[in-house]
Amino acid sequence: MEMQGEARIPAPKAVVWDALNDPDALKESIAGCEELVRTGDNSFAAKVRAKVGPVSARFSGNVELTDIDAPNGYRIQGEGAGGAAGFAKGGAKVTLEEDGPGATLLKYDVNASVGGKLAQIGGRLIDGAARKMADDFFTKFSEIAAARAGG
């Protein structure tokens, strides 16, 4: 699965960058995220409860940030296992651009794959769930970044 998109965040680039690197902001932004713990300078362990169509599972996995170009962007890679539900792995290139005074354009390019029961439920259902998760993430993340910027 591949997905590209962008979100306009009503906060300065430096604030958005800091939030993108803050486990608490990320945990709050990811629907179903039960735990996001820093395990190294650029790595995290995560537990996320997710439902895609008829398949519901608790995924445990690891996330690593690479190709870091502060405060312009990074690559995020991760993989998680959800027991009988299967697995998901993938990554995203995230870039930040100033978008006028006090706003940032966050662009993302995602490449992901799934296996197990998840792979059996069909690409359209998975794509739809992934787009909804991305939309929900950016809505919440925008609120957090705007609040941190004093907006």
Tab-separated table of C-alpha atoms in Angstrom:
chain	number	residue	atom	x	y	z
A	1	MET	CA	0.000	0.000	0.000
A	2	GLU	CA	1.211	3.467	-0.858
A	3	MET	CA	-0.285	6.722	0.316
A	4	GLN	CA	0.766	10.346	-0.051
A	5	GLY	CA	-0.718	13.414	1.514
A	6	GLU	CA	-0.172	16.656	3.297
A	7	ALA	CA	-1.588	18.515	6.246
A	8	ARG	CA	-1.421	22.215	7.094
A	9	ILE	CA	-0.526	22.559	10.766
A	10	PRO	CA	-1.339	25.940	12.372
A	11	ALA	CA	1.986	26.188	14.197
A	12	PRO	CA	5.546	27.300	13.363
A	13	LYS	CA	7.903	24.719	11.869
A	14	ALA	CA	10.050	24.498	15.037
A	15	VAL	CA	6.984	23.671	17.165
A	16	VAL	CA	5.802	21.022	14.674
A	17	TRP	CA	9.292	19.484	14.572
A	18	ASP	CA	9.444	19.296	18.377
A	19	ALA	CA	6.002	17.647	18.517
A	20	LEU	CA	6.994	15.122	15.822
A	21	ASN	CA	9.839	14.048	18.086
A	22	ASP	CA	7.855	13.991	21.352
A	23	PRO	CA	6.545	10.535	22.340
A	24	ASP	CA	3.711	12.082	24.373
A	25	ALA	CA	2.443	14.174	21.443
A	26	LEU	CA	2.682	11.210	19.086
A	27	LYS	CA	0.972	8.832	21.524
A	28	GLU	CA	-1.900	11.268	21.981
A	29	SER	CA	-2.222	11.685	18.201
A	30	ILE	CA	-2.298	7.969	17.291
A	31	ALA	CA	-5.784	6.512	17.702
A	32	GLY	CA	-5.661	3.384	19.872
A	33	CYS	CA	-2.072	3.988	21.002
A	34	GLU	CA	-1.696	2.494	24.471
A	35	GLU	CA	2.032	2.968	24.851
A	36	LEU	CA	4.860	4.784	23.077
A	37	VAL	CA	8.166	4.631	24.904
A	38	ARG	CA	11.536	5.967	23.782
A	39	THR	CA	14.025	3.080	23.605
A	40	GLY	CA	16.951	5.031	22.146
A	41	ASP	CA	17.820	8.433	20.718
A	42	ASN	CA	15.767	7.750	17.586
A	43	SER	CA	13.716	4.665	18.426
A	44	PHE	CA	10.476	3.815	20.186
A	45	ALA	CA	8.491	0.773	21.298
A	46	ALA	CA	4.751	0.997	20.694
A	47	LYS	CA	1.530	-0.808	21.567
A	48	VAL	CA	-1.507	0.106	19.474
A	49	ARG	CA	-5.011	-1.353	19.443
A	50	ALA	CA	-6.458	-1.179	15.935
A	51	LYS	CA	-9.514	-2.425	14.077
A	52	VAL	CA	-9.578	-2.883	10.314
A	53	GLY	CA	-12.903	-4.202	9.082
A	54	PRO	CA	-13.639	-7.393	11.024
A	55	VAL	CA	-10.065	-7.753	12.299
A	56	SER	CA	-9.238	-6.223	15.674
A	57	ALA	CA	-5.900	-6.679	17.382
A	58	ARG	CA	-3.313	-5.218	19.699
A	59	PHE	CA	-0.082	-4.608	17.825
A	60	SER	CA	3.311	-4.458	19.502
A	61	GLY	CA	6.222	-3.134	17.546
A	62	ASN	CA	9.189	-0.886	17.116
A	63	VAL	CA	9.640	2.424	15.336
A	64	GLU	CA	12.903	4.016	14.239
A	65	LEU	CA	13.645	7.490	12.894
A	66	THR	CA	16.335	7.717	10.210
A	67	ASP	CA	17.601	10.221	7.629
A	68	ILE	CA	16.992	12.960	10.195
A	69	ASP	CA	17.280	16.479	8.740
A	70	ALA	CA	16.197	18.704	11.636
A	71	PRO	CA	13.881	20.633	11.430
A	72	ASN	CA	12.961	19.691	7.844
A	73	GLY	CA	11.978	16.047	8.134
A	74	TYR	CA	12.906	12.400	8.601
A	75	ARG	CA	12.094	8.869	7.577
A	76	ILE	CA	10.099	6.767	10.026
A	77	GLN	CA	10.273	2.973	9.754
A	78	GLY	CA	8.341	0.496	11.832
A	79	GLU	CA	6.888	-2.937	12.145
A	80	GLY	CA	4.401	-4.517	14.471
A	81	ALA	CA	2.866	-7.898	15.157
A	82	GLY	CA	-0.756	-8.403	16.105
A	83	GLY	CA	-0.788	-12.106	16.909
A	84	ALA	CA	-3.339	-14.035	14.839
A	85	ALA	CA	-4.388	-10.791	13.091
A	86	GLY	CA	-1.040	-10.665	11.336
A	87	PHE	CA	1.609	-8.021	10.971
A	88	ALA	CA	2.169	-4.599	9.501
A	89	LYS	CA	5.429	-2.987	8.463
A	90	GLY	CA	6.380	0.063	6.540
A	91	GLY	CA	7.731	3.533	6.575
A	92	ALA	CA	7.095	7.128	5.674
A	93	LYS	CA	9.147	10.059	4.499
A	94	VAL	CA	7.966	13.141	6.388
A	95	THR	CA	8.930	16.652	5.299
A	96	LEU	CA	8.099	20.028	6.814
A	97	GLU	CA	7.838	23.317	4.909
A	98	GLU	CA	6.976	26.758	6.209
A	99	ASP	CA	3.543	27.828	4.981
A	100	GLY	CA	3.284	31.499	5.774
A	101	PRO	CA	3.697	33.028	9.202
A	102	GLY	CA	2.868	30.614	11.997
A	103	ALA	CA	1.947	27.607	9.836
A	104	THR	CA	3.704	24.488	8.542
A	105	LEU	CA	2.928	22.159	5.660
A	106	LEU	CA	3.639	18.554	6.638
A	107	LYS	CA	3.976	16.216	3.646
A	108	TYR	CA	4.133	12.437	3.907
A	109	ASP	CA	4.819	9.563	1.554
A	110	VAL	CA	3.923	6.168	3.065
A	111	ASN	CA	4.776	2.668	1.907
A	112	ALA	CA	3.395	-0.207	4.000
A	113	SER	CA	2.554	-3.879	3.796
A	114	VAL	CA	0.434	-6.240	5.874
A	115	GLY	CA	0.289	-10.000	6.290
A	116	GLY	CA	-1.836	-12.635	7.976
A	117	LYS	CA	-5.583	-12.061	8.439
A	118	LEU	CA	-5.101	-8.391	7.637
A	119	ALA	CA	-3.860	-9.256	4.148
A	120	GLN	CA	-6.956	-11.393	3.552
A	121	ILE	CA	-9.549	-8.651	4.100
A	122	GLY	CA	-8.823	-6.754	0.915
A	123	GLY	CA	-6.826	-3.783	-0.247
A	124	ARG	CA	-9.697	-1.283	-0.451
A	125	LEU	CA	-10.696	-1.896	3.154
A	126	ILE	CA	-7.088	-1.596	4.331
A	127	ASP	CA	-6.516	1.569	2.256
A	128	GLY	CA	-9.687	3.132	3.650
A	129	ALA	CA	-8.723	2.303	7.232
A	130	ALA	CA	-5.205	3.658	6.684
A	131	ARG	CA	-6.548	6.933	5.249
A	132	LYS	CA	-8.945	7.319	8.187
A	133	MET	CA	-6.116	6.662	10.661
A	134	ALA	CA	-3.932	9.252	8.883
A	135	ASP	CA	-6.745	11.829	8.862
A	136	ASP	CA	-7.470	11.223	12.555
A	137	PHE	CA	-3.750	11.466	13.385
A	138	PHE	CA	-3.275	14.795	11.611
A	139	THR	CA	-6.454	16.285	13.061
A	140	LYS	CA	-5.313	15.495	16.607
A	141	PHE	CA	-1.644	16.321	15.916
A	142	SER	CA	-2.648	19.713	14.497
A	143	GLU	CA	-4.624	20.472	17.660
A	144	ILE	CA	-1.632	19.549	19.859
A	145	ALA	CA	0.874	21.585	17.808
A	146	ALA	CA	-1.464	24.600	17.665
A	147	ALA	CA	-1.939	24.466	21.448
A	148	ARG	CA	1.839	24.308	21.945
A	149	ALA	CA	2.218	27.335	19.668
A	150	GLY	CA	-0.264	29.226	21.822
A	151	GLY	CA	-3.045	29.034	19.232
